[in-house]
Every structure is written in C-alpha cells, then in structure tokens.
Amino acid sequence: SRCGYTASFCVSAPGTRIYSSVLNGTSLEDLTVGWANKNGTSMAAPHVAGSMAVLMERFPYMTGAQVADVLKTTATDLGAPGVDALYGWGMINLGKA
C-alpha cells in the first residue's frame, strides 16, 4: 500500500511475505490451522502497534502522540528523500527509537 494524502502521519512496516497462521475450513467442525505467507496492511499494522506498545512500556511518561512522533522521526527513510506519498516517514525502526 501507499500513504498518499496521509503521508504526514504515515509510517511503513513489513507487510509482504509475512509467515502467519491461517484457518482453513468452512465450519467450526472442520477448522484446521495452517501456515501461509500473507501480504498487506493486516500484516503491517501489528508491527506498528507492537512497536508503539514496546515504546509506551519503555517510556511510560510519554503520551501516545509523543510516542508516535518518536516512531515517525526515527523511521528509516525510503523512496524520495523526506516524507513522501509512498512510504510516509519511512520504515519503522524500533532499534533506533
């Protein structure tokens, strides 16, 4: 996906070929668990949420907005220099945050 008009508050996260559990079957009686590579926002969003949670645990005195600013300003710039419509602030970098 891309950030588009949300670039000013958008960060990127791994969302391609994420090895994840999947449910197979059509009813509760025949559900089985499997594994597959998944793609998309539903794979990237947990990376961002988890990073926010780690930072809020580490810095409990910071507000959510402050932690979000840290996540944005420590992101690894990708694509065009600076904030851009494709990657926003860039790829989250929890180690740098």
mmCIF file of C-alpha atoms in Angstrom:
data_model
loop_
_atom_site.group_PDB
_atom_site.id
_atom_site.type_symbol
_atom_site.label_atom_id
_atom_site.label_comp_id
_atom_site.label_asym_id
_atom_site.label_seq_id
_atom_site.Cartn_x
_atom_site.Cartn_y
_atom_site.Cartn_z
ATOM 1 C CA SER A 1 0.000 0.000 0.000
ATOM 2 C CA ARG A 2 0.966 3.628 -0.084
ATOM 3 C CA CYS A 3 0.498 6.571 2.237
ATOM 4 C CA GLY A 4 -0.950 9.057 -0.246
ATOM 5 C CA TYR A 5 -2.527 12.100 1.398
ATOM 6 C CA THR A 6 -1.851 10.612 4.875
ATOM 7 C CA ALA A 7 1.938 10.826 4.377
ATOM 8 C CA SER A 8 2.389 13.408 7.143
ATOM 9 C CA PHE A 9 1.342 10.875 9.789
ATOM 10 C CA CYS A 10 2.098 7.604 7.980
ATOM 11 C CA VAL A 11 4.921 5.132 8.600
ATOM 12 C CA SER A 12 5.740 1.948 6.724
ATOM 13 C CA ALA A 13 6.183 -1.503 8.222
ATOM 14 C CA PRO A 14 6.947 -5.001 6.952
ATOM 15 C CA GLY A 15 3.831 -6.278 5.214
ATOM 16 C CA THR A 16 4.993 -8.570 2.423
ATOM 17 C CA ARG A 17 5.529 -12.318 2.721
ATOM 18 C CA ILE A 18 4.809 -12.403 6.462
ATOM 19 C CA TYR A 19 4.613 -16.040 7.575
ATOM 20 C CA SER A 20 1.393 -16.278 9.564
ATOM 21 C CA SER A 21 -1.104 -18.766 10.897
ATOM 22 C CA VAL A 22 -4.266 -19.245 8.852
ATOM 23 C CA LEU A 23 -7.525 -21.066 9.463
ATOM 24 C CA ASN A 24 -8.805 -23.486 6.845
ATOM 25 C CA GLY A 25 -12.302 -24.901 6.663
ATOM 26 C CA THR A 26 -15.861 -23.731 6.262
ATOM 27 C CA SER A 27 -17.406 -24.505 9.665
ATOM 28 C CA LEU A 28 -16.343 -24.924 13.293
ATOM 29 C CA GLU A 29 -16.378 -28.692 12.872
ATOM 30 C CA ASP A 30 -13.783 -28.803 10.096
ATOM 31 C CA LEU A 31 -11.448 -25.918 11.011
ATOM 32 C CA THR A 32 -7.748 -26.660 10.788
ATOM 33 C CA VAL A 33 -4.769 -24.419 11.413
ATOM 34 C CA GLY A 34 -2.150 -23.937 8.763
ATOM 35 C CA TRP A 35 0.609 -21.546 7.798
ATOM 36 C CA ALA A 36 0.993 -19.245 4.811
ATOM 37 C CA ASN A 37 2.765 -16.144 3.583
ATOM 38 C CA LYS A 38 0.374 -13.200 3.797
ATOM 39 C CA ASN A 39 0.627 -9.635 2.482
ATOM 40 C CA GLY A 40 -0.926 -6.266 3.143
ATOM 41 C CA THR A 41 -1.929 -3.757 5.758
ATOM 42 C CA SER A 42 -3.271 -6.503 8.022
ATOM 43 C CA MET A 43 0.275 -7.857 8.252
ATOM 44 C CA ALA A 44 1.973 -4.443 8.634
ATOM 45 C CA ALA A 45 -0.368 -2.909 11.218
ATOM 46 C CA PRO A 46 0.604 -5.347 14.013
ATOM 47 C CA HIS A 47 4.258 -4.346 13.555
ATOM 48 C CA VAL A 48 3.344 -0.698 14.127
ATOM 49 C CA ALA A 49 1.010 -1.449 17.046
ATOM 50 C CA GLY A 50 3.615 -3.691 18.660
ATOM 51 C CA SER A 51 6.310 -1.046 18.244
ATOM 52 C CA MET A 52 4.046 1.538 19.854
ATOM 53 C CA ALA A 53 3.368 -0.851 22.751
ATOM 54 C CA VAL A 54 7.086 -1.509 23.308
ATOM 55 C CA LEU A 55 7.848 2.219 23.335
ATOM 56 C CA MET A 56 4.925 3.045 25.649
ATOM 57 C CA GLU A 57 6.102 0.349 28.066
ATOM 58 C CA ARG A 58 9.677 1.655 27.934
ATOM 59 C CA PHE A 59 8.677 5.332 28.249
ATOM 60 C CA PRO A 60 5.501 5.353 30.391
ATOM 61 C CA TYR A 61 5.720 9.118 30.941
ATOM 62 C CA MET A 62 5.233 9.830 27.218
ATOM 63 C CA THR A 63 1.821 10.385 25.652
ATOM 64 C CA GLY A 64 0.627 8.356 22.688
ATOM 65 C CA ALA A 65 1.217 11.361 20.433
ATOM 66 C CA GLN A 66 4.796 11.715 21.695
ATOM 67 C CA VAL A 67 5.495 8.027 21.118
ATOM 68 C CA ALA A 68 4.018 8.286 17.612
ATOM 69 C CA ASP A 69 6.350 11.230 16.940
ATOM 70 C CA VAL A 70 9.326 9.138 18.084
ATOM 71 C CA LEU A 71 8.260 6.305 15.787
ATOM 72 C CA LYS A 72 7.966 8.708 12.838
ATOM 73 C CA THR A 73 11.180 10.653 13.409
ATOM 74 C CA THR A 74 13.309 7.522 13.894
ATOM 75 C CA ALA A 75 11.919 5.715 10.830
ATOM 76 C CA THR A 76 14.385 4.743 8.113
ATOM 77 C CA ASP A 77 13.766 6.991 5.111
ATOM 78 C CA LEU A 78 12.753 5.109 1.968
ATOM 79 C CA GLY A 79 11.952 6.317 -1.530
ATOM 80 C CA ALA A 80 12.133 10.039 -2.204
ATOM 81 C CA PRO A 81 14.108 11.951 0.451
ATOM 82 C CA GLY A 82 11.956 13.084 3.373
ATOM 83 C CA VAL A 83 8.273 12.368 3.927
ATOM 84 C CA ASP A 84 6.730 11.068 0.699
ATOM 85 C CA ALA A 85 3.408 9.746 -0.600
ATOM 86 C CA LEU A 86 4.640 6.159 -0.929
ATOM 87 C CA TYR A 87 6.409 5.455 2.386
ATOM 88 C CA GLY A 88 5.377 8.432 4.546
ATOM 89 C CA TRP A 89 8.079 8.938 7.155
ATOM 90 C CA GLY A 90 9.714 5.637 6.174
ATOM 91 C CA MET A 91 10.121 2.137 7.621
ATOM 92 C CA ILE A 92 9.674 1.883 11.385
ATOM 93 C CA ASN A 93 12.974 1.279 13.169
ATOM 94 C CA LEU A 94 12.340 0.174 16.744
ATOM 95 C CA GLY A 95 16.055 -0.218 17.445
ATOM 96 C CA LYS A 96 16.647 3.427 16.619
ATOM 97 C CA ALA A 97 13.567 4.589 18.527
#
